[in-house]
mmCIF file of C-alpha atoms and ligand atoms in Angstrom:
data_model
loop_
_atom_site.group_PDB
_atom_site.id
_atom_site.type_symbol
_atom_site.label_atom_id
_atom_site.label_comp_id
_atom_site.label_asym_id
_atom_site.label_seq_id
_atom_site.Cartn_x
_atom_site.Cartn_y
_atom_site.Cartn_z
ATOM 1 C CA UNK B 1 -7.339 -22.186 51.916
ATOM 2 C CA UNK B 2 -7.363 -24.966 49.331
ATOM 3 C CA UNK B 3 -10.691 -25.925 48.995
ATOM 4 C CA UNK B 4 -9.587 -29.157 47.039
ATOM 5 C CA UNK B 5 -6.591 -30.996 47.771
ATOM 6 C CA UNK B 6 -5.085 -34.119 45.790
ATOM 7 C CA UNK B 7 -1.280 -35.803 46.844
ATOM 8 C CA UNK B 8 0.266 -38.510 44.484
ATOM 9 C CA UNK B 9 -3.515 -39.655 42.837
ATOM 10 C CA UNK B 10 -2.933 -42.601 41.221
ATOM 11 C CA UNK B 11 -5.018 -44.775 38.586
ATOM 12 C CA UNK B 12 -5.137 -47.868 38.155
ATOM 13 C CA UNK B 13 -7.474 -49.608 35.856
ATOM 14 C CA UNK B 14 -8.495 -53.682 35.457
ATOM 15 C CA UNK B 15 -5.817 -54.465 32.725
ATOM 16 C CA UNK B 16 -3.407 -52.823 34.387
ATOM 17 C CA UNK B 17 -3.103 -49.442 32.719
ATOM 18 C CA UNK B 18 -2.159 -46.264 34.344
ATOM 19 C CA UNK B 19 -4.088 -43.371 32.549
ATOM 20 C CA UNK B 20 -3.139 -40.986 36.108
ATOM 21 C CA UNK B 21 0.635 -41.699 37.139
ATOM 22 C CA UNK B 22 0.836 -39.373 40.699
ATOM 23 C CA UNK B 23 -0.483 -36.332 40.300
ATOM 24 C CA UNK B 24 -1.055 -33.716 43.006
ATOM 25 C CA UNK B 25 -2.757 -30.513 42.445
ATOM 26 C CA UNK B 26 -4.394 -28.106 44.599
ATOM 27 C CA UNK B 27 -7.036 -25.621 43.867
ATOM 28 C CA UNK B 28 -7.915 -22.230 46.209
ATOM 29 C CA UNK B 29 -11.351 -21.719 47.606
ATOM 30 C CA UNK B 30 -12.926 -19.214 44.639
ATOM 31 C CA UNK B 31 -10.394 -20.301 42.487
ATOM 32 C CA UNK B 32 -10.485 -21.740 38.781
ATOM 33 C CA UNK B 33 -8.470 -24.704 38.090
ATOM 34 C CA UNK B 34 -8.056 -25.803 34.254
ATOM 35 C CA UNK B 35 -6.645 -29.300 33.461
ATOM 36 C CA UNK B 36 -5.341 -29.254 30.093
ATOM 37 C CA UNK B 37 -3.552 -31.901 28.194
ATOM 38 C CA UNK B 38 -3.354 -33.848 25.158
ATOM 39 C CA UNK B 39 -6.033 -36.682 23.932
ATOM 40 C CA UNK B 40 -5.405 -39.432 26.146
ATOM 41 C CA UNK B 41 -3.168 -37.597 29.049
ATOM 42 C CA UNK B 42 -5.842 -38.776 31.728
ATOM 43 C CA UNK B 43 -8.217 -35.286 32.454
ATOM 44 C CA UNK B 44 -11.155 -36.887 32.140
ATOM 45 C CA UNK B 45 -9.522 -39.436 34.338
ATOM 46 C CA UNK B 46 -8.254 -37.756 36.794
ATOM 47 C CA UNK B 47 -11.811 -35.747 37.218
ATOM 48 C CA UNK B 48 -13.761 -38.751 37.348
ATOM 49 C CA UNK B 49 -10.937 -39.644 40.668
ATOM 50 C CA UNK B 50 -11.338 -36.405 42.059
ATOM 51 C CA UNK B 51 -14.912 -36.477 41.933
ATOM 52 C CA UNK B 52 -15.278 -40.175 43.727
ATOM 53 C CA UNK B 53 -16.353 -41.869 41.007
ATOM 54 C CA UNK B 54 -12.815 -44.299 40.416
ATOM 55 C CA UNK B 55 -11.388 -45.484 42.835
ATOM 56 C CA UNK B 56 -7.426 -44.190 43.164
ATOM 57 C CA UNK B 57 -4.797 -44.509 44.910
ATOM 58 C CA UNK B 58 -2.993 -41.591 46.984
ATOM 59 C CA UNK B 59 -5.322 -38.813 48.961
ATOM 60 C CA UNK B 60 -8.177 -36.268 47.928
ATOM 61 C CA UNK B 61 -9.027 -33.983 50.589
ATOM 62 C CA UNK B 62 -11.794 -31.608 50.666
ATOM 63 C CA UNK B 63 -11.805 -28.307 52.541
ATOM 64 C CA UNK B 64 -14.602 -28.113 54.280
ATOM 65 C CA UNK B 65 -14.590 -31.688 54.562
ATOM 66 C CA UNK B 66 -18.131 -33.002 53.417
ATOM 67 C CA UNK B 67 -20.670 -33.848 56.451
ATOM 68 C CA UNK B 68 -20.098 -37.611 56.026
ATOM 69 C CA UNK B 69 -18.677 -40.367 53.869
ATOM 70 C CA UNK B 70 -22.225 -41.147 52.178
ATOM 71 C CA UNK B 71 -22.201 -40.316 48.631
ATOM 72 C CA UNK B 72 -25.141 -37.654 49.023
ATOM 73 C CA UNK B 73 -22.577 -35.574 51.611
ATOM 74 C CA UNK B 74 -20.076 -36.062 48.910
ATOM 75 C CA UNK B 75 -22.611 -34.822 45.830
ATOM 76 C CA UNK B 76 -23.598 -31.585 48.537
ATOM 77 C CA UNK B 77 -20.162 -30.123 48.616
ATOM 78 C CA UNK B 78 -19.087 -31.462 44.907
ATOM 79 C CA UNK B 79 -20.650 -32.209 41.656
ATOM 80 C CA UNK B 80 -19.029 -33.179 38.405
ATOM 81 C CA UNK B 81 -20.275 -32.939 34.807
ATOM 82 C CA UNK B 82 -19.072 -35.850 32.655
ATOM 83 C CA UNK B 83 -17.639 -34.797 28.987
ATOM 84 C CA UNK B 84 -20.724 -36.596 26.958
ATOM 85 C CA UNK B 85 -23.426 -37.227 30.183
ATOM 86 C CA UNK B 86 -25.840 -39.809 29.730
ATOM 87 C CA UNK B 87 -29.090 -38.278 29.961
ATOM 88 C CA UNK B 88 -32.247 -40.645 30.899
ATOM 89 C CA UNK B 89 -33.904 -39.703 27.070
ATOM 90 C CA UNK B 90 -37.926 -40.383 28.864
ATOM 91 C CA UNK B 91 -37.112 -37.722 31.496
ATOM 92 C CA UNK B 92 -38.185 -34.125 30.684
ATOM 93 C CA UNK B 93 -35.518 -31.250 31.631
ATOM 94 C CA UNK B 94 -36.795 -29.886 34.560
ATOM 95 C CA UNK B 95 -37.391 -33.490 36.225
ATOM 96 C CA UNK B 96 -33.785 -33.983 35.264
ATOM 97 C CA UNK B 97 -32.392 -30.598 36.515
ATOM 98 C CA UNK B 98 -34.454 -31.318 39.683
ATOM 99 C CA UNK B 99 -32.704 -34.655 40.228
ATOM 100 C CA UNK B 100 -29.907 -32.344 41.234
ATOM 101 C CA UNK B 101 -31.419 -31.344 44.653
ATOM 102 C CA UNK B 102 -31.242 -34.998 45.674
ATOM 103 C CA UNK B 103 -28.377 -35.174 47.851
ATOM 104 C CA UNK B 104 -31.064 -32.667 50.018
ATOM 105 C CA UNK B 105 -34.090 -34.801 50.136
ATOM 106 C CA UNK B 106 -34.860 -37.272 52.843
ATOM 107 C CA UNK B 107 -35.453 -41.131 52.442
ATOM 108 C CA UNK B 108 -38.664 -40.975 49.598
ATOM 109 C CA UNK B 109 -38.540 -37.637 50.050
ATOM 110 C CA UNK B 110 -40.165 -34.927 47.361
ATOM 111 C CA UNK B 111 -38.785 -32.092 46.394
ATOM 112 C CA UNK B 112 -40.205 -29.042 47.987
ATOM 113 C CA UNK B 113 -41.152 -25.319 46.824
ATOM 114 C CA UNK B 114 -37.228 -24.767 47.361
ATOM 115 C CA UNK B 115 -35.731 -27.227 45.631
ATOM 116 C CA UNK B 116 -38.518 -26.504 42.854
ATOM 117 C CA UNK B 117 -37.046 -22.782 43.272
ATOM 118 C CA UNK B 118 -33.498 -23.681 42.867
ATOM 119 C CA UNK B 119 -34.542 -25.676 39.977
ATOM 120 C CA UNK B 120 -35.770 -23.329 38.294
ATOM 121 C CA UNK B 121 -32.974 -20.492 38.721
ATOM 122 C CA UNK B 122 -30.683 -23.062 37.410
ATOM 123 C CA UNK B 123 -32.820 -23.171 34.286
ATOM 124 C CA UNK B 124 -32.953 -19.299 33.833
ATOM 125 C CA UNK B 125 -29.300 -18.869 34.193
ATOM 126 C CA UNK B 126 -28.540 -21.225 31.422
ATOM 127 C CA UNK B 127 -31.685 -19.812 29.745
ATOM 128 C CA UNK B 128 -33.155 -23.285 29.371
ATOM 129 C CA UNK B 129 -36.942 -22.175 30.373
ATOM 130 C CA UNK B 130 -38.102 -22.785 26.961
ATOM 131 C CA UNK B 131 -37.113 -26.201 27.030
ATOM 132 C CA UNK B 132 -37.698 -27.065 30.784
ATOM 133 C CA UNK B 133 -41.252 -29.612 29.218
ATOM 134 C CA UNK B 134 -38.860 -31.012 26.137
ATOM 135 C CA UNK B 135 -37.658 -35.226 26.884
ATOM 136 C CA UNK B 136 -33.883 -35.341 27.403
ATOM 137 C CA UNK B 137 -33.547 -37.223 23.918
ATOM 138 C CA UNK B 138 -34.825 -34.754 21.963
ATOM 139 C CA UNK B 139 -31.826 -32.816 22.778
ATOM 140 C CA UNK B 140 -29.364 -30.996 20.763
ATOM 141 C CA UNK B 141 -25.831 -31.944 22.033
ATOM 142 C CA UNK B 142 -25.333 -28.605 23.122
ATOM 143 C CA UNK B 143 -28.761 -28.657 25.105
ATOM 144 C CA UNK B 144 -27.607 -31.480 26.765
ATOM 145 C CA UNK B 145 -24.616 -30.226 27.615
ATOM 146 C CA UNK B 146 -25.999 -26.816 29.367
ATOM 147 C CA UNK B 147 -29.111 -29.197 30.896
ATOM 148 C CA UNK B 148 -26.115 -31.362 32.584
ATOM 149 C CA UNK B 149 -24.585 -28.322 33.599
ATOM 150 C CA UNK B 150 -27.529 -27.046 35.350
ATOM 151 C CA UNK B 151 -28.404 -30.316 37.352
ATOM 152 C CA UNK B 152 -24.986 -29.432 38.642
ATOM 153 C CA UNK B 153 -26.096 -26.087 39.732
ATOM 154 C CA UNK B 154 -28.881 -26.716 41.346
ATOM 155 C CA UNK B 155 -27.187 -29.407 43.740
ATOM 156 C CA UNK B 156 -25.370 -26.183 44.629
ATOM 157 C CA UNK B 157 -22.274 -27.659 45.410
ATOM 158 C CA UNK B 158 -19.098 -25.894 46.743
ATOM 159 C CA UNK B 159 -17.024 -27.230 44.508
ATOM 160 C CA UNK B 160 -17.804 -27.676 40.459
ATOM 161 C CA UNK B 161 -15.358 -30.359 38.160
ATOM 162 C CA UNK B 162 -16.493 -29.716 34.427
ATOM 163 C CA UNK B 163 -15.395 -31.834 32.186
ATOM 164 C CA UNK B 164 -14.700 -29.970 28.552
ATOM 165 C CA UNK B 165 -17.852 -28.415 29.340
ATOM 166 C CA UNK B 166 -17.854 -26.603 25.844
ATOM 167 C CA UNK B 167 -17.097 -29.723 23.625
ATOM 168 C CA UNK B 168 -20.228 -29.506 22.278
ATOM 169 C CA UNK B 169 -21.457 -25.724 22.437
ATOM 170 C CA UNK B 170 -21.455 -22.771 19.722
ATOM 171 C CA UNK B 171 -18.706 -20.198 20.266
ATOM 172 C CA UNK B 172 -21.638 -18.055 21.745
ATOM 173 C CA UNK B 173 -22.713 -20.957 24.113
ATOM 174 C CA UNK B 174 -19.219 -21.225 25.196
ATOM 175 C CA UNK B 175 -19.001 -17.777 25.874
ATOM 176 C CA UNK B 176 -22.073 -17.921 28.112
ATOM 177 C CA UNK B 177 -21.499 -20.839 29.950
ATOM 178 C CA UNK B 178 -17.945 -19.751 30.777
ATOM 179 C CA UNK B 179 -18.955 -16.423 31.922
ATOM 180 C CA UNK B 180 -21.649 -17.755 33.848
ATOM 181 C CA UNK B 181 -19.320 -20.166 35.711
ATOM 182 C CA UNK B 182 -17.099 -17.139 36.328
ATOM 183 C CA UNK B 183 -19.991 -15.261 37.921
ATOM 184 C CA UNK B 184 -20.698 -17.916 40.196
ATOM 185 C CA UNK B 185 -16.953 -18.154 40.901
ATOM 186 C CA UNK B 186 -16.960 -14.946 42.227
ATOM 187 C CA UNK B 187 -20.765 -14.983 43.405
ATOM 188 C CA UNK B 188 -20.851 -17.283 45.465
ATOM 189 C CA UNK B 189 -17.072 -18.503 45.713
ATOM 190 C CA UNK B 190 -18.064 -21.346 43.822
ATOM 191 C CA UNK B 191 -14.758 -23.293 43.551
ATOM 192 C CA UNK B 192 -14.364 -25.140 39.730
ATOM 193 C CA UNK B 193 -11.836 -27.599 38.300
ATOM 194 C CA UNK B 194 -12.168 -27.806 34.672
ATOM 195 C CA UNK B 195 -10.436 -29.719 31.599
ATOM 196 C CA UNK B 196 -10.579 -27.589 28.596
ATOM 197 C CA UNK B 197 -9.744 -28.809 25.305
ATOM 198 C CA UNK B 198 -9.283 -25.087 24.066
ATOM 199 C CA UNK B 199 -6.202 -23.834 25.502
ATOM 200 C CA UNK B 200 -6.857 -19.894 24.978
ATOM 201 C CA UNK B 201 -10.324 -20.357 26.337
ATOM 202 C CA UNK B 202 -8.690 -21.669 29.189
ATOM 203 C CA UNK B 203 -5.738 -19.464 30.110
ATOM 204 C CA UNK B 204 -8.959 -16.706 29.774
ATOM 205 C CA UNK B 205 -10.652 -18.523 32.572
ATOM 206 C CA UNK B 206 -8.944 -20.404 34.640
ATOM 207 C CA UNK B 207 -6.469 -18.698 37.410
ATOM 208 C CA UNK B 208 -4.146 -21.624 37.355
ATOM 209 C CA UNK B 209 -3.078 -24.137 35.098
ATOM 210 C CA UNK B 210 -2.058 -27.771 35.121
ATOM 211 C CA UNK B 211 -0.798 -29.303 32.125
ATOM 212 C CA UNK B 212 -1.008 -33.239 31.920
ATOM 213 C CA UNK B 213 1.263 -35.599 29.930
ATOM 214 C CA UNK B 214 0.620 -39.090 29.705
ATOM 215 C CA UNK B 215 -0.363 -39.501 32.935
ATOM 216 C CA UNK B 216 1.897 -37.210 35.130
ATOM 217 C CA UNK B 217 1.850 -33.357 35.391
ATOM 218 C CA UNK B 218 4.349 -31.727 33.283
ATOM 219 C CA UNK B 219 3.480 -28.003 34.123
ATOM 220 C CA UNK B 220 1.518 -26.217 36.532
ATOM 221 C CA UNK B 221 1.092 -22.710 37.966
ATOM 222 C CA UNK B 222 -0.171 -19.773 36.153
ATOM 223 C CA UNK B 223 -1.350 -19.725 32.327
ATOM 224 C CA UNK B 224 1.138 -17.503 31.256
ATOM 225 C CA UNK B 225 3.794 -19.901 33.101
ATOM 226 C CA UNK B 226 2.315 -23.029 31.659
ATOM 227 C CA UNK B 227 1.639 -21.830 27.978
ATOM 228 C CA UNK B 228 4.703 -21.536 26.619
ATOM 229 C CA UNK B 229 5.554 -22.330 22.943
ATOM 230 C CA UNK B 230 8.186 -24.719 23.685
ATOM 231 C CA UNK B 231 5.907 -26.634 26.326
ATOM 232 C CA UNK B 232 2.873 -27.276 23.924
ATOM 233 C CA UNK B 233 5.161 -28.427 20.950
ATOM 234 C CA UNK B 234 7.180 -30.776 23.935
ATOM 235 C CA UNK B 235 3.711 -32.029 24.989
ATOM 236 C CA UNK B 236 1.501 -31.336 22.147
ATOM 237 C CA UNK B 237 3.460 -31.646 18.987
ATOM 238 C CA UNK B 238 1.561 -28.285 17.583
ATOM 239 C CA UNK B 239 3.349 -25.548 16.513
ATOM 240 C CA UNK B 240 1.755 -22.063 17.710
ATOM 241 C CA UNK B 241 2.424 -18.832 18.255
ATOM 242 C CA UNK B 242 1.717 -16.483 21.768
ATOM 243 C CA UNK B 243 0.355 -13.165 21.925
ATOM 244 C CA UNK B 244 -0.987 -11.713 25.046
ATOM 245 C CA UNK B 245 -4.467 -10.133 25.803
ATOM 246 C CA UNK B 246 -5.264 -7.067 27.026
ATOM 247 C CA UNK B 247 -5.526 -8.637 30.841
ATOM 248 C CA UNK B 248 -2.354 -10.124 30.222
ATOM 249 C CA UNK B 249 -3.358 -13.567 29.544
ATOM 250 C CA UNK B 250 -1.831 -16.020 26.741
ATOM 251 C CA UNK B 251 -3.549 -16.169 23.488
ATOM 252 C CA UNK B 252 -2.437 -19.375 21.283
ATOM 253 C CA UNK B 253 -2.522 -19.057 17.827
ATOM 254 C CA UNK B 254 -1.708 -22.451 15.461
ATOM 255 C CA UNK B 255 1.103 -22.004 13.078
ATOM 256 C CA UNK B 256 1.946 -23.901 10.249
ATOM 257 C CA UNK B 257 4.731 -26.426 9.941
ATOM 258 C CA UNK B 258 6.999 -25.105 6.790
ATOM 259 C CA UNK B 259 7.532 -29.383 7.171
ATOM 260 C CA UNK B 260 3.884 -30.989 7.867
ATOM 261 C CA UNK B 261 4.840 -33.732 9.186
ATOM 262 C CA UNK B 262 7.931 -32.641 11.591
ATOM 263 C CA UNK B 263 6.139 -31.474 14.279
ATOM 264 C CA UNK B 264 3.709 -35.243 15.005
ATOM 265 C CA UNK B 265 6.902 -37.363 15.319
ATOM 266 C CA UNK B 266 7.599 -37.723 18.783
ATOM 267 C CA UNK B 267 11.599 -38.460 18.313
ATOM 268 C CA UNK B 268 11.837 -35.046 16.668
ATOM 269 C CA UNK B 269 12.461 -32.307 19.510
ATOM 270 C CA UNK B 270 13.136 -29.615 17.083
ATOM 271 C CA UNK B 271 11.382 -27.883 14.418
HETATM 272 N N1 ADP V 1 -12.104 -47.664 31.178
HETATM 273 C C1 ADP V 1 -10.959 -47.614 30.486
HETATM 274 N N2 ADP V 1 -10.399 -48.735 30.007
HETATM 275 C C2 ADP V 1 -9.230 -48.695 29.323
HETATM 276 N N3 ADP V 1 -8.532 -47.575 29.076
HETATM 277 C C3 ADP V 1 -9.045 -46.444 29.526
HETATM 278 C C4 ADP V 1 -10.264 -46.380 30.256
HETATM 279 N N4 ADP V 1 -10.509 -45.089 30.593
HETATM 280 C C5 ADP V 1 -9.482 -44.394 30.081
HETATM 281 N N5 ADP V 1 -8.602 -45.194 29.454
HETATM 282 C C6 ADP V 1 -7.349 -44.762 28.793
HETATM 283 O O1 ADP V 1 -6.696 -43.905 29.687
HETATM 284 C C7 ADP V 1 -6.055 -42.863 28.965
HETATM 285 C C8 ADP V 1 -6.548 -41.521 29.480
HETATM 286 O O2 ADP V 1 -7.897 -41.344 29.099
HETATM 287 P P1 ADP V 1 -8.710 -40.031 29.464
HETATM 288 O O3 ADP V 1 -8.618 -39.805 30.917
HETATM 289 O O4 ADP V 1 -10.074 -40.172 28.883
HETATM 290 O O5 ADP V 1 -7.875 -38.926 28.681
HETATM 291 P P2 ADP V 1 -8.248 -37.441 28.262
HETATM 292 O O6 ADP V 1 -9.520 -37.073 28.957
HETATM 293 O O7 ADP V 1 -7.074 -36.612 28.689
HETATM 294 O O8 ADP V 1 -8.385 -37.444 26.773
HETATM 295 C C9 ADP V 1 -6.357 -43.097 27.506
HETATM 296 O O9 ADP V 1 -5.271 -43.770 26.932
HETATM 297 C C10 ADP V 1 -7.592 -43.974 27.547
HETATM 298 O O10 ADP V 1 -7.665 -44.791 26.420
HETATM 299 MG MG1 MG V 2 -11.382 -36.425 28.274
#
């Protein structure tokens, strides 16, 4: 069952630009969806579509659908985290990671010892208790970055779009907050689509792959399929090297041009 579903998305933007060109994609219940691509291909783009927040062109379909077509039945069975989130800088942490439970309350409505309770686990698994008094803009970007993260767990959504939701973390910090995403995956059958700018991290984590190009999708499937040397110097212009992990998944390492400059000029197709 595909808990997310998107045919021939499409974005259009006021001065005419086209940063998402027709891209479908589909993404299992359970299942972990990366969106890779180069600076500018459209993943934060196409996220921001999938997650209601553009308006697009072609279909998204959700799987179960949500319960209505208000935006709090949307934010119950989805939540996105934006790349660099703007955080309110007055509001302390756990005010802000208990905004997530919104989409639950009723008209004026306060959260209750539940929501307080969800809260709260959301702020243990991303071991933010220490910080849960601390203002939003006294923040490192890192902090900020898991404190976004766990507003989106504690709206306990079905389905999770991240987007680079390590740009701004330590390699341990990475570590954790992939892992943790990957428990939750198989926990609860969480369902994520994420962009991730490394590509090794990603073939790690994500099931499937799809690999974005100006606009359009120029691979998909699965991240030994996708990650091909020939593909990322086509669509990247980086030269690298492939080994494979012990589970069997790609592992990109850079290599250096013998020519420096060969391998950024897009009319060159060989190196
Ligand atoms: N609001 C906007 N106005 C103009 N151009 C935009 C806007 N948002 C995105 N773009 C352009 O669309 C393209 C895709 O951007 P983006 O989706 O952020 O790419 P990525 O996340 O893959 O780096 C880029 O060329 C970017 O400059
Ligand atoms: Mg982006």
């Amino acid at each position: 069952m595909s808990a997310l579903r998107a045919v021939d998305v499409r974005v259009v933007l006021n001065g005419g630009a086209v940063p998402v060109d027709g891209v479908s994609l589909r993404v299992e219940t359970g299942g972990w969806l990366g969106v890779i691509g180069p600076n500018g291909a459209g993943k934060s783009t196409l996220l921001k579509a999938l997650a209601g927040l553009l308006p697009y062109q072609g279909t998204v379909t959700l799987d179960p659908a949500p319960d209505g077509r208000k935006r709090r039945d949307l934010a119950r069975a989805l939540a996105y985290v934006a790349q660099q989130p703007t955080l309110p800088p007055d509001v302390s942490v756990h005010e802000y990671v208990l905004l997530g439970r919104t989409p639950y309350l009723g008209y004026l409505g306060n959260p209750g010892r539940h929501d307080r309770e969800i809260a709260d686990e959301a702020l243990t698994r991303l071991e933010l208790e220490s910080l849960a008094r601390r203002r939003l803009g006294t923040l490192s970007g890192g902090e900020r970055q898991r404190v976004a993260l766990a507003r989106a767990l504690a709206q306990q959504p079905r389905i999770l779009l991240l987007d680079e939701p390590t740009s701004a973390l330590d390699l341990g910090h990475q570590q954790q907050v992939l892992e943790l995403v990957d428990r939750l995956r198989l926990d609860d059958r969480l369902t994520v689509i994420s962009t991730l700018h490394d590509l090794t991290a990603a073939a790690q984590y994500a099931d499937r792959l799809v690999l974005l190009d100006r606009g359009r999708v120029a691979a998909a499937g699965l991240p030994a399929e996708v990650l091909s040397v020939s593909r990322i110097r086509e669509v990247y212009r980086a030269l690298v090297s492939v080994t494979t992990d012990t589970s069997g998944r790609p592992v990109l390492n850079p290599v250096r041009p013998l020519d420096g400059l060969r391998p950024c000029r897009r009319d060159v197709d060989s190196v």
